[in-house]
Amino acid sequence: MQKITYTKINSSKKLALLKNKYTINPPKTLVLELPSPRETCPMACLHCIHKNVEKSSYAELSHDEIVKLLKEGREMGIEFLNIYPHDDEISLEPMHSLAYIKLGYKLGYKVKTVSNGANPNGIKKLLPYLYRIALSVDAVDVKTYSSMRLSKYHKSLLKSMQIVQEYRETHSLYTTALIVVNKETLDNIEQEVKNIYNLNMFDKIKILELLPIGSAKTLKHQALNEKNDLDYLSKLRLDYKAKIDIGTPLWRVRKESQRGCQLGYKDMVIGPHGQLAGCSLLFYLNNLVGNLRAYNTLAEAWTKAFDFFRHKKNFLVTPMCKSCAFYKHDLCWGGCGARAIMFGVDKELERSCSIRSKEESEELYNTYLKSELENTFLIS
């Protein structure tokens, strides 16, 4: 058992005033995957999970619909906007999403986006409107990089990283490095993290596991399907303290009277056809809770469609989970629902949670009750 410190973010006065207007607080982040004019993404990344999304029977969101939902999101009090095209790397020209990034900035969102840095000139255009940029680095070393992406984009990524680093010398910008890891690259991940850490240009390094959906289905044999794989990443996180984050959710709960997974409370994901999903992974799994066009307003969609995730009975869990003290006290509802769909609930419990008995959970729960308020419980 390890205790990981995190910073608790207090709600703004505006959100407090809105609490009475909506049946539940607005989401923290609006995640919007914009329609793209491209048929397919030219990047052809081996680990891409986007390609798993089926075409919707709804038409793509129109310009007016996108503008409307962005405005309504700010009126609700949504603080962050995570925005990018669905079938197109955001830094490739022409940048069809730039107008909406500018609009989000003008409306007062803290705008976030992700890019693989394939177009350095495009990165330059984006930066003035961004609160955060996540660069899909994967590796500084070209050989390791090429195990995930086309090597021809490697030099462009390095140039984009240089542009971001120079921009940060005179501007405020939160930066995240994204590294996708699989069984083939797991042995090299420590060196890659060290290389990226030593660049001293990223506020956070986020390690993402290769997931067996989308294009990555062809690499299913390389998925991190054992607990030892995740334990290794957990150790790496401890070695680098708060600098490292892990996209794979090891079992954790927070001292916030809410379960570790924030489905139905944190993110509102909207697809290019108006699809509604609780998180990006559920969206890529085509696990939807409806369509935006079925509701009169964004607030109504958040209150009604996403209510599914606010009830424990809607989550499939193992008998072990149901006997667990953390489950009984609503601090954990069985871990990551998206990964449970991919790996199965039994396998997901085995690889991401070390609790193996009711008695062990009760002992850990008593320790949790004595822990400090500002700490997060993480079990690996």
Short mmCIF file of C-alpha atoms in Angstrom, two decimals:
data_model
loop_
_atom_site.label_atom_id
_atom_site.label_comp_id
_atom_site.label_asym_id
_atom_site.label_seq_id
_atom_site.Cartn_x
_atom_site.Cartn_y
_atom_site.Cartn_z
CA MET A 1 0.00 0.00 0.00
CA GLN A 2 1.27 3.45 -0.90
CA LYS A 3 -0.11 6.91 -0.22
CA ILE A 4 0.14 9.36 -3.09
CA THR A 5 -0.31 13.08 -2.45
CA TYR A 6 -2.53 15.06 -4.76
CA THR A 7 -3.89 18.59 -4.82
CA LYS A 8 -7.58 18.99 -4.14
CA ILE A 9 -9.26 21.58 -6.41
CA ASN A 10 -11.98 23.65 -4.78
CA SER A 11 -15.11 24.54 -6.75
CA SER A 12 -15.30 28.14 -7.92
CA LYS A 13 -17.97 30.54 -6.71
CA LYS A 14 -19.61 30.29 -10.10
CA LEU A 15 -20.00 26.53 -9.82
CA ALA A 16 -21.43 26.95 -6.32
CA LEU A 17 -24.09 29.32 -7.63
CA LEU A 18 -24.93 26.92 -10.44
CA LYS A 19 -25.41 24.03 -8.03
CA ASN A 20 -29.03 24.94 -7.47
CA LYS A 21 -29.69 25.43 -11.18
CA TYR A 22 -28.69 21.92 -12.20
CA THR A 23 -29.50 18.67 -10.44
CA ILE A 24 -25.77 17.90 -10.30
CA ASN A 25 -22.61 19.95 -10.63
CA PRO A 26 -21.46 20.45 -14.23
CA PRO A 27 -18.65 18.26 -15.54
CA LYS A 28 -15.12 19.48 -15.05
CA THR A 29 -14.16 18.86 -18.67
CA LEU A 30 -16.01 18.90 -21.99
CA VAL A 31 -14.25 16.40 -24.25
CA LEU A 32 -15.21 17.15 -27.84
CA GLU A 33 -14.10 15.06 -30.79
CA LEU A 34 -14.82 17.23 -33.80
CA PRO A 35 -15.99 16.00 -37.21
CA SER A 36 -13.07 15.75 -39.61
CA PRO A 37 -13.14 16.16 -43.40
CA ARG A 38 -10.58 13.37 -43.73
CA GLU A 39 -11.72 9.87 -44.50
CA THR A 40 -8.94 8.39 -42.40
CA CYS A 41 -6.05 9.71 -40.35
CA PRO A 42 -2.80 9.76 -42.36
CA MET A 43 -0.74 8.90 -39.27
CA ALA A 44 -1.73 5.20 -39.27
CA CYS A 45 -0.38 4.70 -35.73
CA LEU A 46 -0.18 1.02 -34.80
CA HIS A 47 -1.67 1.56 -31.35
CA CYS A 48 -4.60 3.76 -32.45
CA ILE A 49 -7.88 3.06 -30.64
CA HIS A 50 -9.99 5.60 -32.57
CA LYS A 51 -10.67 3.20 -35.42
CA ASN A 52 -12.85 1.09 -33.15
CA VAL A 53 -15.63 3.71 -33.26
CA GLU A 54 -18.51 2.78 -35.52
CA LYS A 55 -20.11 5.31 -37.82
CA SER A 56 -23.20 6.84 -36.28
CA SER A 57 -26.63 6.86 -37.89
CA TYR A 58 -26.74 10.57 -36.99
CA ALA A 59 -25.28 13.22 -39.28
CA GLU A 60 -22.07 14.91 -38.23
CA LEU A 61 -22.44 17.87 -35.91
CA SER A 62 -22.88 21.08 -37.89
CA HIS A 63 -20.93 24.27 -37.29
CA ASP A 64 -23.95 25.86 -35.59
CA GLU A 65 -24.44 22.82 -33.32
CA ILE A 66 -20.78 22.89 -32.25
CA VAL A 67 -20.91 26.62 -31.50
CA LYS A 68 -24.13 26.14 -29.53
CA LEU A 69 -22.78 23.33 -27.35
CA LEU A 70 -19.54 25.21 -26.66
CA LYS A 71 -21.49 28.25 -25.50
CA GLU A 72 -23.85 26.15 -23.38
CA GLY A 73 -20.90 24.40 -21.78
CA ARG A 74 -19.48 27.67 -20.52
CA GLU A 75 -22.90 28.81 -19.33
CA MET A 76 -23.09 25.57 -17.30
CA GLY A 77 -19.74 26.37 -15.72
CA ILE A 78 -17.56 23.76 -17.45
CA GLU A 79 -13.96 24.83 -16.86
CA PHE A 80 -11.90 22.77 -19.32
CA LEU A 81 -12.33 22.03 -23.03
CA ASN A 82 -10.41 19.06 -24.44
CA ILE A 83 -10.87 19.35 -28.18
CA TYR A 84 -9.49 17.60 -31.27
CA PRO A 85 -10.68 16.14 -34.61
CA HIS A 86 -11.80 12.51 -34.53
CA ASP A 87 -10.20 11.19 -37.74
CA ASP A 88 -7.32 13.61 -38.03
CA GLU A 89 -4.17 14.45 -36.09
CA ILE A 90 -4.73 18.00 -34.92
CA SER A 91 -1.39 19.38 -36.04
CA LEU A 92 -1.75 18.37 -39.70
CA GLU A 93 -2.68 21.00 -42.25
CA PRO A 94 -5.27 22.27 -42.95
CA MET A 95 -6.23 22.66 -39.30
CA HIS A 96 -10.02 22.53 -39.40
CA SER A 97 -10.25 22.54 -35.62
CA LEU A 98 -8.33 25.79 -35.10
CA ALA A 99 -11.45 27.98 -35.36
CA TYR A 100 -13.15 26.01 -32.56
CA ILE A 101 -10.03 26.09 -30.40
CA LYS A 102 -10.01 29.87 -30.79
CA LEU A 103 -13.72 30.03 -29.94
CA GLY A 104 -13.20 27.92 -26.82
CA TYR A 105 -10.40 30.25 -25.75
CA LYS A 106 -12.57 33.31 -26.41
CA LEU A 107 -15.45 31.82 -24.38
CA GLY A 108 -13.16 31.40 -21.40
CA TYR A 109 -12.42 27.67 -21.41
CA LYS A 110 -9.03 26.38 -20.38
CA VAL A 111 -8.41 24.67 -23.70
CA LYS A 112 -6.51 21.39 -23.92
CA THR A 113 -5.55 19.31 -26.92
CA VAL A 114 -3.28 16.46 -27.96
CA SER A 115 -0.89 16.27 -30.89
CA ASN A 116 1.82 13.97 -32.18
CA GLY A 117 3.75 17.02 -33.38
CA ALA A 118 3.75 15.99 -37.04
CA ASN A 119 3.40 19.61 -38.17
CA PRO A 120 5.61 22.06 -36.22
CA ASN A 121 4.08 25.08 -37.98
CA GLY A 122 0.64 23.88 -36.91
CA ILE A 123 1.84 23.64 -33.31
CA LYS A 124 2.90 27.30 -33.49
CA LYS A 125 -0.63 28.30 -34.50
CA LEU A 126 -2.22 26.32 -31.65
CA LEU A 127 -0.10 27.38 -28.71
CA PRO A 128 -1.47 30.93 -28.07
CA TYR A 129 -4.94 29.50 -27.37
CA LEU A 130 -3.98 26.54 -25.20
CA TYR A 131 -3.88 26.00 -21.47
CA ARG A 132 -2.34 22.55 -21.97
CA ILE A 133 -0.89 20.54 -24.80
CA ALA A 134 -0.21 16.81 -24.64
CA LEU A 135 2.41 15.58 -27.10
CA SER A 136 2.36 11.93 -28.08
CA VAL A 137 6.08 11.39 -27.76
CA ASP A 138 6.23 7.60 -27.22
CA ALA A 139 10.01 7.71 -27.53
CA VAL A 140 12.84 10.15 -28.14
CA ASP A 141 14.80 7.28 -29.67
CA VAL A 142 13.72 6.81 -33.28
CA LYS A 143 13.92 3.01 -33.20
CA THR A 144 11.51 2.72 -30.27
CA TYR A 145 9.33 5.49 -31.75
CA SER A 146 9.05 3.51 -34.99
CA SER A 147 7.64 0.51 -33.15
CA MET A 148 4.48 2.60 -32.68
CA ARG A 149 4.47 5.21 -35.46
CA LEU A 150 5.90 5.91 -38.91
CA SER A 151 9.53 6.96 -38.51
CA LYS A 152 9.15 9.79 -41.05
CA TYR A 153 7.31 11.85 -38.41
CA HIS A 154 10.04 11.56 -35.78
CA LYS A 155 12.06 14.62 -36.85
CA SER A 156 8.88 16.71 -36.96
CA LEU A 157 8.04 15.64 -33.40
CA LEU A 158 11.48 16.72 -32.17
CA LYS A 159 11.02 20.09 -33.89
CA SER A 160 7.57 20.53 -32.34
CA MET A 161 9.01 19.73 -28.92
CA GLN A 162 11.62 22.44 -29.46
CA ILE A 163 8.89 24.94 -30.42
CA VAL A 164 6.88 24.11 -27.29
CA GLN A 165 9.95 24.40 -25.09
CA GLU A 166 10.82 27.83 -26.53
CA TYR A 167 7.21 29.01 -26.15
CA ARG A 168 7.23 28.07 -22.48
CA GLU A 169 10.18 30.38 -21.85
CA THR A 170 7.89 33.41 -22.24
CA HIS A 171 4.36 32.02 -21.87
CA SER A 172 2.36 29.94 -19.44
CA LEU A 173 1.61 26.49 -20.86
CA TYR A 174 1.06 23.16 -19.12
CA THR A 175 2.69 20.32 -21.03
CA THR A 176 2.25 16.55 -20.90
CA ALA A 177 4.29 13.88 -22.63
CA LEU A 178 2.29 10.80 -23.63
CA ILE A 179 4.07 7.46 -23.91
CA VAL A 180 2.26 4.34 -25.09
CA VAL A 181 3.78 1.15 -23.73
CA ASN A 182 3.23 -2.51 -24.61
CA LYS A 183 4.95 -5.76 -23.70
CA GLU A 184 7.51 -5.22 -26.45
CA THR A 185 8.52 -1.78 -25.18
CA LEU A 186 8.02 -2.36 -21.44
CA ASP A 187 11.69 -3.23 -20.91
CA ASN A 188 12.69 0.12 -22.45
CA ILE A 189 10.07 2.29 -20.75
CA GLU A 190 12.30 3.26 -17.82
CA GLN A 191 15.00 4.58 -20.15
CA GLU A 192 12.45 6.40 -22.30
CA VAL A 193 10.92 8.06 -19.25
CA LYS A 194 14.40 9.08 -18.10
CA ASN A 195 15.20 10.55 -21.52
CA ILE A 196 11.98 12.58 -21.59
CA TYR A 197 12.31 13.60 -17.94
CA ASN A 198 15.83 14.94 -18.58
CA LEU A 199 14.49 17.24 -21.29
CA ASN A 200 12.99 19.28 -18.44
CA MET A 201 10.14 20.56 -20.61
CA PHE A 202 7.14 18.50 -19.49
CA ASP A 203 5.09 19.13 -16.36
CA LYS A 204 3.81 15.57 -16.48
CA ILE A 205 4.78 12.33 -18.20
CA LYS A 206 1.76 10.11 -18.73
CA ILE A 207 2.27 6.43 -19.50
CA LEU A 208 -0.59 4.86 -21.45
CA GLU A 209 -0.98 1.15 -22.02
CA LEU A 210 -1.60 -0.30 -25.44
CA LEU A 211 -5.23 -1.40 -25.42
CA PRO A 212 -6.51 -4.26 -27.64
CA ILE A 213 -9.13 -2.24 -29.54
CA GLY A 214 -9.11 -0.36 -32.83
CA SER A 215 -5.96 -0.77 -34.92
CA ALA A 216 -4.19 -2.10 -31.83
CA LYS A 217 -6.23 -5.32 -32.05
CA THR A 218 -3.45 -6.60 -34.32
CA LEU A 219 -1.08 -6.12 -31.35
CA LYS A 220 -3.34 -7.85 -28.85
CA HIS A 221 -0.53 -10.21 -27.87
CA GLN A 222 1.43 -7.15 -26.68
CA ALA A 223 -1.28 -5.85 -24.31
CA LEU A 224 -0.31 -5.48 -20.63
CA ASN A 225 -2.56 -8.24 -19.34
CA GLU A 226 -0.63 -9.23 -16.20
CA LYS A 227 -0.47 -7.56 -12.80
CA ASN A 228 3.34 -7.64 -12.90
CA ASP A 229 3.21 -5.34 -15.93
CA LEU A 230 1.23 -2.74 -14.01
CA ASP A 231 3.30 -3.17 -10.85
CA TYR A 232 6.35 -2.18 -12.87
CA LEU A 233 4.64 1.03 -13.99
CA SER A 234 3.56 1.73 -10.42
CA LYS A 235 7.17 1.47 -9.24
CA LEU A 236 8.22 3.83 -12.01
CA ARG A 237 5.65 6.35 -10.81
CA LEU A 238 7.04 6.20 -7.28
CA ASP A 239 10.58 6.67 -8.55
CA TYR A 240 9.62 9.91 -10.26
CA LYS A 241 7.12 11.06 -7.63
CA ALA A 242 4.35 13.31 -8.97
CA LYS A 243 6.06 13.76 -12.34
CA ILE A 244 4.69 10.47 -13.64
CA ASP A 245 1.05 9.57 -14.19
CA ILE A 246 -0.30 6.23 -15.32
CA GLY A 247 -3.18 6.06 -17.80
CA THR A 248 -3.85 2.52 -16.59
CA PRO A 249 -5.95 2.96 -13.44
CA LEU A 250 -4.42 0.98 -10.65
CA TRP A 251 -6.91 0.58 -7.85
CA ARG A 252 -7.32 3.84 -5.91
CA VAL A 253 -9.79 5.84 -3.85
CA ARG A 254 -9.78 9.49 -2.83
CA LYS A 255 -10.73 11.26 0.36
CA GLU A 256 -13.50 13.12 -1.46
CA SER A 257 -16.58 11.05 -0.62
CA GLN A 258 -16.60 9.84 -4.23
CA ARG A 259 -15.32 6.69 -5.84
CA GLY A 260 -11.95 6.71 -7.56
CA CYS A 261 -13.51 6.52 -11.03
CA GLN A 262 -15.32 9.77 -11.76
CA LEU A 263 -17.71 8.57 -14.48
CA GLY A 264 -20.78 10.79 -14.49
CA TYR A 265 -19.02 13.56 -12.57
CA LYS A 266 -15.78 14.55 -14.31
CA ASP A 267 -15.94 14.30 -18.12
CA MET A 268 -18.66 14.78 -20.71
CA VAL A 269 -17.51 13.17 -23.95
CA ILE A 270 -19.22 14.16 -27.19
CA GLY A 271 -18.37 12.48 -30.50
CA PRO A 272 -18.43 13.99 -34.01
CA HIS A 273 -22.00 12.76 -34.57
CA GLY A 274 -23.24 13.91 -31.16
CA GLN A 275 -22.53 10.58 -29.41
CA LEU A 276 -22.47 10.79 -25.62
CA ALA A 277 -20.06 8.71 -23.53
CA GLY A 278 -18.87 8.72 -19.94
CA CYS A 279 -15.17 8.75 -20.83
CA SER A 280 -13.02 8.58 -23.94
CA LEU A 281 -12.36 4.85 -23.56
CA LEU A 282 -16.08 4.08 -23.38
CA PHE A 283 -16.55 6.23 -26.48
CA TYR A 284 -13.90 4.25 -28.37
CA LEU A 285 -15.68 1.05 -27.26
CA ASN A 286 -18.95 2.38 -28.70
CA ASN A 287 -20.40 2.22 -25.19
CA LEU A 288 -22.72 5.22 -25.36
CA VAL A 289 -25.46 6.73 -23.21
CA GLY A 290 -27.29 8.42 -26.05
CA ASN A 291 -26.98 11.28 -28.49
CA LEU A 292 -26.83 15.00 -27.84
CA ARG A 293 -29.66 15.65 -30.29
CA ALA A 294 -32.12 13.76 -28.07
CA TYR A 295 -31.92 16.57 -25.51
CA ASN A 296 -32.91 20.22 -25.63
CA THR A 297 -29.74 21.47 -23.95
CA LEU A 298 -26.28 20.32 -22.98
CA ALA A 299 -27.26 20.62 -19.31
CA GLU A 300 -30.24 18.32 -19.84
CA ALA A 301 -28.00 15.72 -21.52
CA TRP A 302 -25.56 15.88 -18.61
CA THR A 303 -28.31 15.56 -16.02
CA LYS A 304 -30.26 12.74 -17.69
CA ALA A 305 -28.05 10.71 -20.03
CA PHE A 306 -25.03 10.61 -17.72
CA ASP A 307 -27.15 9.70 -14.71
CA PHE A 308 -26.53 6.07 -15.70
CA PHE A 309 -23.02 6.31 -14.25
CA ARG A 310 -24.20 7.67 -10.90
CA HIS A 311 -25.78 4.39 -9.77
CA LYS A 312 -23.74 1.45 -8.50
CA LYS A 313 -26.26 -1.11 -9.76
CA ASN A 314 -25.31 -0.28 -13.36
CA PHE A 315 -21.72 -1.50 -12.96
CA LEU A 316 -20.81 -5.16 -13.46
CA VAL A 317 -18.39 -6.34 -10.76
CA THR A 318 -16.98 -9.59 -9.37
CA PRO A 319 -18.22 -11.30 -6.16
CA MET A 320 -14.88 -10.31 -4.60
CA CYS A 321 -15.65 -6.65 -5.30
CA LYS A 322 -19.08 -6.93 -3.69
CA SER A 323 -17.53 -8.28 -0.47
CA CYS A 324 -14.89 -5.53 -0.36
CA ALA A 325 -15.15 -2.86 2.35
CA PHE A 326 -14.32 -0.10 -0.14
CA TYR A 327 -17.13 -1.24 -2.42
CA LYS A 328 -19.60 -1.39 0.47
CA HIS A 329 -18.70 2.17 1.48
CA ASP A 330 -19.02 3.43 -2.11
CA LEU A 331 -15.36 4.40 -2.44
CA CYS A 332 -14.81 1.94 -5.29
CA TRP A 333 -17.38 0.54 -7.70
CA GLY A 334 -15.18 -2.13 -9.22
CA GLY A 335 -12.40 -0.21 -10.96
CA CYS A 336 -12.33 0.79 -14.62
CA GLY A 337 -15.54 -0.12 -16.43
CA ALA A 338 -13.98 0.37 -19.87
CA ARG A 339 -11.09 -1.97 -19.21
CA ALA A 340 -13.48 -4.48 -17.64
CA ILE A 341 -15.25 -4.58 -21.01
CA MET A 342 -11.93 -5.17 -22.81
CA PHE A 343 -10.36 -7.71 -20.47
CA GLY A 344 -13.40 -9.06 -18.58
CA VAL A 345 -14.23 -8.16 -14.97
CA ASP A 346 -12.27 -11.05 -13.43
CA LYS A 347 -9.10 -10.37 -15.41
CA GLU A 348 -9.33 -6.63 -14.82
CA LEU A 349 -9.61 -7.16 -11.06
CA GLU A 350 -6.68 -9.58 -11.13
CA ARG A 351 -4.37 -7.21 -13.01
CA SER A 352 -5.24 -3.89 -11.37
CA CYS A 353 -6.15 -4.58 -7.73
CA SER A 354 -4.13 -6.48 -5.14
CA ILE A 355 -7.01 -7.08 -2.68
CA ARG A 356 -7.85 -10.77 -2.62
CA SER A 357 -10.17 -11.20 0.37
CA LYS A 358 -12.90 -9.53 2.39
CA GLU A 359 -10.66 -9.55 5.47
CA GLU A 360 -7.79 -7.86 3.65
CA SER A 361 -10.13 -5.15 2.36
CA GLU A 362 -11.42 -4.44 5.87
CA GLU A 363 -7.88 -4.11 7.21
CA LEU A 364 -6.96 -1.71 4.42
CA TYR A 365 -10.18 0.23 4.88
CA ASN A 366 -9.36 0.83 8.56
CA THR A 367 -5.92 2.09 7.52
CA TYR A 368 -7.58 4.32 4.95
CA LEU A 369 -9.82 5.88 7.60
CA LYS A 370 -6.73 6.89 9.57
CA SER A 371 -4.94 8.37 6.56
CA GLU A 372 -4.54 12.08 6.01
CA LEU A 373 -7.24 14.00 4.13
CA GLU A 374 -4.95 15.23 1.36
CA ASN A 375 -3.79 11.76 0.38
CA THR A 376 -4.98 9.31 -2.24
CA PHE A 377 -4.90 5.59 -1.50
CA LEU A 378 -3.19 3.60 -4.22
CA ILE A 379 -2.80 -0.16 -4.00
CA SER A 380 -0.46 -1.97 -6.34
#
